[in-house]
PDB file of C-alpha atoms in Angstrom:
ATOM      1  CA  UNK A 814      -0.111   0.141   0.097  1.00  0.00           C
ATOM      2  CA  UNK A 815       1.443   3.499  -0.822  1.00  0.00           C
ATOM      3  CA  UNK A 816       1.207   6.513   0.992  1.00  0.00           C
ATOM      4  CA  UNK A 817      -0.698   9.608  -0.152  1.00  0.00           C
ATOM      5  CA  UNK A 818       1.186  12.370  -2.324  1.00  0.00           C
ATOM      6  CA  UNK A 819       4.739  12.752  -3.234  1.00  0.00           C
ATOM      7  CA  UNK A 820       6.946  10.378  -5.501  1.00  0.00           C
ATOM      8  CA  UNK A 821       9.497   8.019  -4.867  1.00  0.00           C
ATOM      9  CA  UNK A 822      12.516   6.834  -7.034  1.00  0.00           C
ATOM     10  CA  UNK A 823      14.513   3.506  -7.169  1.00  0.00           C
ATOM     11  CA  UNK A 824      17.563   3.252  -9.160  1.00  0.00           C
ATOM     12  CA  UNK A 825      16.396  -0.043 -10.515  1.00  0.00           C
ATOM     13  CA  UNK A 826      12.950   0.304 -10.565  1.00  0.00           C
ATOM     14  CA  UNK A 827      11.749   4.093 -10.164  1.00  0.00           C
ATOM     15  CA  UNK A 828       8.115   4.874  -9.181  1.00  0.00           C
ATOM     16  CA  UNK A 829       6.440   7.919  -9.887  1.00  0.00           C
ATOM     17  CA  UNK A 830       3.109   9.087  -8.110  1.00  0.00           C
ATOM     18  CA  UNK A 831       1.027  11.590 -10.173  1.00  0.00           C
ATOM     19  CA  UNK A 832      -1.844  13.427  -8.823  1.00  0.00           C
ATOM     20  CA  UNK A 833      -4.835  14.104 -10.837  1.00  0.00           C
ATOM     21  CA  UNK A 834      -4.766  17.406 -12.872  1.00  0.00           C
ATOM     22  CA  UNK A 835      -8.295  17.503 -13.481  1.00  0.00           C
ATOM     23  CA  UNK A 836     -11.423  15.423 -11.839  1.00  0.00           C
ATOM     24  CA  UNK A 837     -15.020  15.409 -11.946  1.00  0.00           C
ATOM     25  CA  UNK A 838     -18.065  13.178 -11.893  1.00  0.00           C
ATOM     26  CA  UNK A 839     -21.258  13.260 -14.149  1.00  0.00           C
ATOM     27  CA  UNK A 840     -24.906  12.423 -13.119  1.00  0.00           C
ATOM     28  CA  UNK A 841     -27.551  10.889 -15.691  1.00  0.00           C
ATOM     29  CA  UNK A 842     -30.153  12.702 -13.280  1.00  0.00           C
ATOM     30  CA  UNK A 843     -28.688  15.946 -13.597  1.00  0.00           C
ATOM     31  CA  UNK A 844     -27.510  16.406 -17.129  1.00  0.00           C
ATOM     32  CA  UNK A 845     -26.773  20.042 -16.884  1.00  0.00           C
ATOM     33  CA  UNK A 846     -24.884  19.747 -13.780  1.00  0.00           C
ATOM     34  CA  UNK A 847     -21.194  20.158 -13.388  1.00  0.00           C
ATOM     35  CA  UNK A 848     -19.456  18.910 -10.331  1.00  0.00           C
ATOM     36  CA  UNK A 849     -15.841  19.946 -11.134  1.00  0.00           C
ATOM     37  CA  UNK A 850     -15.279  22.022  -8.141  1.00  0.00           C
ATOM     38  CA  UNK A 851     -16.487  19.577  -5.490  1.00  0.00           C
ATOM     39  CA  UNK A 852     -14.717  18.193  -3.064  1.00  0.00           C
ATOM     40  CA  UNK A 853     -16.236  14.727  -3.394  1.00  0.00           C
ATOM     41  CA  UNK A 854     -16.693  12.258  -6.358  1.00  0.00           C
ATOM     42  CA  UNK A 855     -19.830   9.922  -6.378  1.00  0.00           C
ATOM     43  CA  UNK A 856     -20.064   7.024  -8.459  1.00  0.00           C
ATOM     44  CA  UNK A 857     -23.148   4.888  -8.785  1.00  0.00           C
ATOM     45  CA  UNK A 858     -24.492   2.379 -11.199  1.00  0.00           C
ATOM     46  CA  UNK A 859     -28.636   3.574 -10.876  1.00  0.00           C
ATOM     47  CA  UNK A 860     -29.032   6.522 -11.478  1.00  0.00           C
ATOM     48  CA  UNK A 861     -25.777   6.305 -13.256  1.00  0.00           C
ATOM     49  CA  UNK A 862     -22.942   8.607 -12.124  1.00  0.00           C
ATOM     50  CA  UNK A 863     -19.483   8.080 -13.279  1.00  0.00           C
ATOM     51  CA  UNK A 864     -16.098   9.984 -12.556  1.00  0.00           C
ATOM     52  CA  UNK A 865     -13.562  11.355 -15.016  1.00  0.00           C
ATOM     53  CA  UNK A 866      -9.946  11.770 -14.228  1.00  0.00           C
ATOM     54  CA  UNK A 867      -6.951  13.054 -16.163  1.00  0.00           C
ATOM     55  CA  UNK A 868      -3.502  12.568 -15.186  1.00  0.00           C
ATOM     56  CA  UNK A 869      -0.352  14.396 -16.889  1.00  0.00           C
ATOM     57  CA  UNK A 870       2.594  12.328 -16.884  1.00  0.00           C
ATOM     58  CA  UNK A 871       6.027  13.651 -17.739  1.00  0.00           C
ATOM     59  CA  UNK A 872       9.625  12.456 -16.718  1.00  0.00           C
ATOM     60  CA  UNK A 873       9.322   8.821 -17.063  1.00  0.00           C
ATOM     61  CA  UNK A 874      12.402   7.033 -18.409  1.00  0.00           C
ATOM     62  CA  UNK A 875      12.246   3.126 -19.452  1.00  0.00           C
ATOM     63  CA  UNK A 876       9.311   0.843 -19.757  1.00  0.00           C
ATOM     64  CA  UNK A 877       6.054   1.191 -17.837  1.00  0.00           C
ATOM     65  CA  UNK A 878       5.679  -2.109 -15.975  1.00  0.00           C
ATOM     66  CA  UNK A 879       2.653  -1.175 -13.819  1.00  0.00           C
ATOM     67  CA  UNK A 880       0.336   1.855 -13.292  1.00  0.00           C
ATOM     68  CA  UNK A 881      -2.244   1.645 -10.264  1.00  0.00           C
ATOM     69  CA  UNK A 882      -4.832   4.178  -9.868  1.00  0.00           C
ATOM     70  CA  UNK A 883      -5.577   5.042  -6.154  1.00  0.00           C
ATOM     71  CA  UNK A 884      -8.455   6.702  -4.943  1.00  0.00           C
ATOM     72  CA  UNK A 885      -9.855   7.682  -1.448  1.00  0.00           C
ATOM     73  CA  UNK A 886     -13.232   6.242  -0.519  1.00  0.00           C
ATOM     74  CA  UNK A 887     -15.474   7.859   1.949  1.00  0.00           C
ATOM     75  CA  UNK A 888     -18.017   4.851   2.033  1.00  0.00           C
ATOM     76  CA  UNK A 889     -18.323   1.182   1.467  1.00  0.00           C
ATOM     77  CA  UNK A 890     -19.271  -0.858  -1.432  1.00  0.00           C
ATOM     78  CA  UNK A 891     -19.823  -4.468  -1.519  1.00  0.00           C
ATOM     79  CA  UNK A 892     -19.374  -4.693  -5.249  1.00  0.00           C
ATOM     80  CA  UNK A 893     -16.291  -3.090  -6.759  1.00  0.00           C
ATOM     81  CA  UNK A 894     -15.134  -0.110  -9.296  1.00  0.00           C
ATOM     82  CA  UNK A 895     -13.927  -0.180 -12.758  1.00  0.00           C
ATOM     83  CA  UNK A 896     -11.389   1.821 -14.832  1.00  0.00           C
ATOM     84  CA  UNK A 897     -12.052   2.348 -18.419  1.00  0.00           C
ATOM     85  CA  UNK A 898     -10.232   4.288 -21.032  1.00  0.00           C
ATOM     86  CA  UNK A 899     -11.306   7.910 -22.422  1.00  0.00           C
ATOM     87  CA  UNK A 900     -10.208   8.691 -25.759  1.00  0.00           C
ATOM     88  CA  UNK A 901     -11.156  12.164 -25.725  1.00  0.00           C
ATOM     89  CA  UNK A 902      -8.659  14.878 -24.201  1.00  0.00           C
ATOM     90  CA  UNK A 903     -11.077  17.884 -24.624  1.00  0.00           C
ATOM     91  CA  UNK A 904     -13.177  17.741 -21.528  1.00  0.00           C
ATOM     92  CA  UNK A 905     -12.711  20.552 -18.947  1.00  0.00           C
ATOM     93  CA  UNK A 906     -12.826  19.975 -15.130  1.00  0.00           C
ATOM     94  CA  UNK A 907     -15.520  22.820 -14.610  1.00  0.00           C
ATOM     95  CA  UNK A 908     -17.350  22.344 -17.961  1.00  0.00           C
ATOM     96  CA  UNK A 909     -18.135  18.685 -18.028  1.00  0.00           C
ATOM     97  CA  UNK A 910     -21.562  17.331 -17.316  1.00  0.00           C
ATOM     98  CA  UNK A 911     -23.697  14.264 -18.529  1.00  0.00           C
ATOM     99  CA  UNK A 912     -24.956  16.028 -21.571  1.00  0.00           C
ATOM    100  CA  UNK A 913     -21.393  16.786 -22.982  1.00  0.00           C
ATOM    101  CA  UNK A 914     -19.187  13.862 -21.237  1.00  0.00           C
ATOM    102  CA  UNK A 915     -17.152  11.887 -23.752  1.00  0.00           C
ATOM    103  CA  UNK A 916     -18.082   8.201 -24.348  1.00  0.00           C
ATOM    104  CA  UNK A 917     -15.894   5.512 -22.090  1.00  0.00           C
ATOM    105  CA  UNK A 918     -14.560   2.431 -23.561  1.00  0.00           C
ATOM    106  CA  UNK A 919     -16.373  -0.560 -23.470  1.00  0.00           C
ATOM    107  CA  UNK A 920     -13.756  -2.856 -21.816  1.00  0.00           C
ATOM    108  CA  UNK A 921     -13.030  -2.332 -18.380  1.00  0.00           C
ATOM    109  CA  UNK A 922      -9.094  -1.981 -17.921  1.00  0.00           C
ATOM    110  CA  UNK A 923      -8.909  -2.448 -14.071  1.00  0.00           C
ATOM    111  CA  UNK A 924     -11.187  -3.455 -11.185  1.00  0.00           C
ATOM    112  CA  UNK A 925     -11.476  -3.435  -7.359  1.00  0.00           C
ATOM    113  CA  UNK A 926     -13.124  -5.824  -5.145  1.00  0.00           C
ATOM    114  CA  UNK A 927     -15.455  -4.751  -2.322  1.00  0.00           C
ATOM    115  CA  UNK A 928     -14.472  -1.422  -0.825  1.00  0.00           C
ATOM    116  CA  UNK A 929     -14.121   0.186   2.664  1.00  0.00           C
ATOM    117  CA  UNK A 930     -13.376   3.627   3.577  1.00  0.00           C
ATOM    118  CA  UNK A 931      -9.834   4.556   2.941  1.00  0.00           C
ATOM    119  CA  UNK A 932      -7.257   4.195  -0.231  1.00  0.00           C
ATOM    120  CA  UNK A 933      -8.776   1.878  -2.862  1.00  0.00           C
ATOM    121  CA  UNK A 934      -6.363   0.681  -5.990  1.00  0.00           C
ATOM    122  CA  UNK A 935      -7.132  -0.805  -9.455  1.00  0.00           C
ATOM    123  CA  UNK A 936      -4.270  -1.943 -11.876  1.00  0.00           C
ATOM    124  CA  UNK A 937      -4.467   0.366 -14.956  1.00  0.00           C
ATOM    125  CA  UNK A 938      -1.351  -0.775 -16.868  1.00  0.00           C
ATOM    126  CA  UNK A 939      -2.918  -0.804 -20.009  1.00  0.00           C
ATOM    127  CA  UNK A 940      -4.045   2.579 -19.976  1.00  0.00           C
ATOM    128  CA  UNK A 941      -0.652   3.995 -19.309  1.00  0.00           C
ATOM    129  CA  UNK A 942       2.002   3.748 -22.200  1.00  0.00           C
ATOM    130  CA  UNK A 943       4.247   6.233 -20.938  1.00  0.00           C
ATOM    131  CA  UNK A 944       4.883  10.257 -20.771  1.00  0.00           C
ATOM    132  CA  UNK A 945       1.712  12.117 -21.692  1.00  0.00           C
ATOM    133  CA  UNK A 946      -2.037  12.875 -20.860  1.00  0.00           C
ATOM    134  CA  UNK A 947      -3.915   9.953 -19.502  1.00  0.00           C
ATOM    135  CA  UNK A 948      -7.911  10.263 -19.472  1.00  0.00           C
ATOM    136  CA  UNK A 949      -9.646   7.671 -17.740  1.00  0.00           C
ATOM    137  CA  UNK A 950     -13.442   7.078 -16.131  1.00  0.00           C
ATOM    138  CA  UNK A 951     -14.282   5.220 -13.260  1.00  0.00           C
ATOM    139  CA  UNK A 952     -17.769   3.449 -13.200  1.00  0.00           C
ATOM    140  CA  UNK A 953     -19.868   1.285 -10.730  1.00  0.00           C
ATOM    141  CA  UNK A 954     -22.130  -1.409 -11.874  1.00  0.00           C
ATOM    142  CA  UNK A 955     -23.947  -1.495  -8.360  1.00  0.00           C
ATOM    143  CA  UNK A 956     -27.368   0.199  -7.407  1.00  0.00           C
ATOM    144  CA  UNK A 957     -25.222   1.263  -4.409  1.00  0.00           C
ATOM    145  CA  UNK A 958     -23.598   4.583  -4.931  1.00  0.00           C
ATOM    146  CA  UNK A 959     -20.092   5.350  -3.295  1.00  0.00           C
ATOM    147  CA  UNK A 960     -18.228   8.288  -2.311  1.00  0.00           C
ATOM    148  CA  UNK A 961     -14.862   9.314  -2.905  1.00  0.00           C
ATOM    149  CA  UNK A 962     -12.626  12.403  -2.453  1.00  0.00           C
ATOM    150  CA  UNK A 963     -11.547  14.649  -5.727  1.00  0.00           C
ATOM    151  CA  UNK A 964      -8.528  16.550  -5.751  1.00  0.00           C
ATOM    152  CA  UNK A 965     -10.245  19.843  -4.297  1.00  0.00           C
ATOM    153  CA  UNK A 966     -10.439  17.802  -1.106  1.00  0.00           C
ATOM    154  CA  UNK A 967      -6.340  18.220  -0.770  1.00  0.00           C
ATOM    155  CA  UNK A 968      -3.382  16.779  -2.230  1.00  0.00           C
ATOM    156  CA  UNK A 969      -3.346  14.026   0.601  1.00  0.00           C
ATOM    157  CA  UNK A 970      -6.455  12.356  -0.614  1.00  0.00           C
ATOM    158  CA  UNK A 971      -6.423  13.522  -4.184  1.00  0.00           C
ATOM    159  CA  UNK A 972      -6.712  10.830  -7.016  1.00  0.00           C
ATOM    160  CA  UNK A 973      -3.217   9.201  -7.681  1.00  0.00           C
ATOM    161  CA  UNK A 974      -1.813   7.391 -10.521  1.00  0.00           C
ATOM    162  CA  UNK A 975       1.531   5.227  -9.129  1.00  0.00           C
ATOM    163  CA  UNK A 976       3.497   4.285 -12.055  1.00  0.00           C
ATOM    164  CA  UNK A 977       6.440   1.687 -11.990  1.00  0.00           C
ATOM    165  CA  UNK A 978       8.992   1.628 -14.517  1.00  0.00           C
ATOM    166  CA  UNK A 979      11.774  -0.764 -15.282  1.00  0.00           C
ATOM    167  CA  UNK A 980      15.156   0.992 -16.078  1.00  0.00           C
ATOM    168  CA  UNK A 981      16.501   0.757 -19.385  1.00  0.00           C
ATOM    169  CA  UNK A 982      19.395  -1.336 -19.582  1.00  0.00           C
ATOM    170  CA  UNK A 983      22.840   0.133 -20.227  1.00  0.00           C
ATOM    171  CA  UNK A 984      23.856  -0.052 -23.841  1.00  0.00           C
ATOM    172  CA  UNK A 985      26.322  -2.586 -24.784  1.00  0.00           C
ATOM    173  CA  UNK A 986      29.967  -1.416 -25.076  1.00  0.00           C
ATOM    174  CA  UNK A 987      31.174  -1.011 -28.369  1.00  0.00           C
ATOM    175  CA  UNK A 988      32.958  -3.850 -30.227  1.00  0.00           C
ATOM    176  CA  UNK A 989      36.589  -3.984 -29.793  1.00  0.00           C
ATOM    177  CA  UNK A 990      38.015  -2.873 -33.412  1.00  0.00           C
ATOM    178  CA  UNK A 991      41.466  -2.928 -34.881  1.00  0.00           C
ATOM    179  CA  UNK A 992      42.409  -0.936 -37.878  1.00  0.00           C
ATOM    180  CA  UNK A 993      43.765  -2.663 -41.113  1.00  0.00           C
ATOM    181  CA  UNK A 994      47.294  -3.176 -41.290  1.00  0.00           C
ATOM    182  CA  UNK A 995      49.236  -4.608 -44.310  1.00  0.00           C
ATOM    183  CA  UNK A 996      51.158  -7.489 -43.921  1.00  0.00           C
ATOM    184  CA  UNK A 997      52.024  -8.149 -47.479  1.00  0.00           C
ATOM    185  CA  UNK A 998      52.230  -5.133 -49.862  1.00  0.00           C
ATOM    186  CA  UNK A 999      49.927  -5.029 -53.042  1.00  0.00           C
ATOM    187  CA  UNK A1000      51.079  -5.814 -56.430  1.00  0.00           C
ATOM    188  CA  UNK A1001      50.548  -5.370 -59.887  1.00  0.00           C
ATOM    189  CA  UNK A1002      50.965  -8.460 -62.498  1.00  0.00           C
ATOM    190  CA  UNK A1003      50.760  -8.289 -66.341  1.00  0.00           C
ATOM    191  CA  UNK A1004      52.737  -6.873 -69.135  1.00  0.00           C
ATOM    192  CA  UNK A1005      52.875  -2.872 -69.327  1.00  0.00           C
ATOM    193  CA  UNK A1006      51.895  -2.758 -73.139  1.00  0.00           C
ATOM    194  CA  UNK A1007      49.143  -1.657 -75.437  1.00  0.00           C
ATOM    195  CA  UNK A1008      46.202  -3.870 -75.696  1.00  0.00           C
ATOM    196  CA  UNK A1009      47.458  -5.983 -72.398  1.00  0.00           C
ATOM    197  CA  UNK A1010      45.566  -6.103 -69.164  1.00  0.00           C
ATOM    198  CA  UNK A1011      47.249  -5.514 -66.007  1.00  0.00           C
ATOM    199  CA  UNK A1012      45.764  -6.587 -62.727  1.00  0.00           C
ATOM    200  CA  UNK A1013      46.311  -5.164 -59.162  1.00  0.00           C
ATOM    201  CA  UNK A1014      46.156  -7.514 -56.132  1.00  0.00           C
ATOM    202  CA  UNK A1015      45.379  -6.023 -52.391  1.00  0.00           C
ATOM    203  CA  UNK A1016      47.757  -8.064 -50.911  1.00  0.00           C
ATOM    204  CA  UNK A1017      47.498  -9.128 -47.454  1.00  0.00           C
ATOM    205  CA  UNK A1018      45.975  -6.995 -44.393  1.00  0.00           C
ATOM    206  CA  UNK A1019      45.102  -7.902 -40.890  1.00  0.00           C
ATOM    207  CA  UNK A1020      42.601  -6.079 -38.775  1.00  0.00           C
ATOM    208  CA  UNK A1021      38.850  -6.437 -37.870  1.00  0.00           C
ATOM    209  CA  UNK A1022      36.977  -8.084 -40.729  1.00  0.00           C
ATOM    210  CA  UNK A1023      35.187  -7.433 -42.797  1.00  0.00           C
ATOM    211  CA  UNK A1024      38.021  -5.611 -44.739  1.00  0.00           C
ATOM    212  CA  UNK A1025      37.124  -4.233 -48.283  1.00  0.00           C
ATOM    213  CA  UNK A1026      39.235  -2.711 -51.117  1.00  0.00           C
ATOM    214  CA  UNK A1027      38.862  -0.128 -53.817  1.00  0.00           C
ATOM    215  CA  UNK A1028      40.681   0.480 -57.070  1.00  0.00           C
ATOM    216  CA  UNK A1029      42.027   3.745 -58.826  1.00  0.00           C
ATOM    217  CA  UNK A1030      44.383   3.452 -61.773  1.00  0.00           C
ATOM    218  CA  UNK A1031      46.261   6.698 -62.563  1.00  0.00           C
ATOM    219  CA  UNK A1032      48.365   7.643 -65.286  1.00  0.00           C
ATOM    220  CA  UNK A1033      51.936   9.357 -64.313  1.00  0.00           C
ATOM    221  CA  UNK A1034      54.785  10.664 -66.521  1.00  0.00           C
ATOM    222  CA  UNK A1035      57.467   8.384 -67.231  1.00  0.00           C
ATOM    223  CA  UNK A1036      59.150   9.391 -64.103  1.00  0.00           C
ATOM    224  CA  UNK A1037      56.310   8.465 -62.048  1.00  0.00           C
ATOM    225  CA  UNK A1038      55.539  12.194 -61.351  1.00  0.00           C
ATOM    226  CA  UNK A1039      52.413  14.566 -62.274  1.00  0.00           C
ATOM    227  CA  UNK A1040      49.873  11.571 -61.650  1.00  0.00           C
ATOM    228  CA  UNK A1041      45.997  11.992 -62.365  1.00  0.00           C
ATOM    229  CA  UNK A1042      43.105   9.546 -61.899  1.00  0.00           C
ATOM    230  CA  UNK A1043      42.286   7.892 -64.922  1.00  0.00           C
ATOM    231  CA  UNK A1044      38.378   8.314 -65.386  1.00  0.00           C
ATOM    232  CA  UNK A1045      36.334   5.284 -64.778  1.00  0.00           C
ATOM    233  CA  UNK A1046      39.399   2.840 -64.237  1.00  0.00           C
ATOM    234  CA  UNK A1047      37.979   1.774 -60.746  1.00  0.00           C
ATOM    235  CA  UNK A1048      38.347  -2.138 -61.077  1.00  0.00           C
ATOM    236  CA  UNK A1049      41.240  -4.432 -60.071  1.00  0.00           C
ATOM    237  CA  UNK A1050      42.214  -4.852 -63.792  1.00  0.00           C
ATOM    238  CA  UNK A1051      43.273  -2.408 -66.287  1.00  0.00           C
ATOM    239  CA  UNK A1052      43.260  -2.694 -70.181  1.00  0.00           C
ATOM    240  CA  UNK A1053      46.336  -0.661 -71.466  1.00  0.00           C
ATOM    241  CA  UNK A1054      45.082   1.826 -74.050  1.00  0.00           C
ATOM    242  CA  UNK A1055      47.328   4.016 -76.744  1.00  0.00           C
ATOM    243  CA  UNK A1056      46.940   7.110 -74.379  1.00  0.00           C
ATOM    244  CA  UNK A1057      49.088   5.275 -71.651  1.00  0.00           C
ATOM    245  CA  UNK A1058      52.333   4.958 -74.119  1.00  0.00           C
ATOM    246  CA  UNK A1059      55.218   6.413 -72.530  1.00  0.00           C
ATOM    247  CA  UNK A1060      53.579   6.953 -69.239  1.00  0.00           C
ATOM    248  CA  UNK A1061      53.906   4.961 -65.990  1.00  0.00           C
TER     249      UNK A1061
END
């Protein structure tokens, strides 16, 4: 059981407690009434009254492993409450009422057992993916109404979302690599004569594999100076042409 308010952090499994940023309830018998400033939340199955809650989640890191909704009950309930997702993020605490309340998801994502006065909890992990705005509704299938505290009653009894995360594992160390080192010099074989083909061999190299090679043939003067790349001559083999006569 968690205490009221605040946030705790654990290096291995951080936990953050978020207090509701907006809450209210709507009532079918009073479709035009807003209860956003009330210190109480009332939830009933007949006539229908349901709660709407909003939580603004920020600062999470790692994967959410568990999210628990906690509300402070002021009465008892033999049955239980259920939490449902709300896709609409536009409702306002002091404007929401039965006549304009957004629809709630048909599938319950969390539930409680019998309730006594005090903190009541339900698992809503599937509604919390990470940082962002979380909107949810709390419903009651019983014909017995239950009272709970709203955020207007004070931080110590305000609805809470307790989020546990799994710290991301540290990145793996970079692989150990060694640069290429020549162990046998490259060579050129063949006859340096017009119409013949000469071929370059890359030689032998040590170092982290794979090691790949590129080629560029160059034409120089007879003394080996004044070299320039031969356009398109980028294969291991090179056919000697008339322009190469007298060059190295």
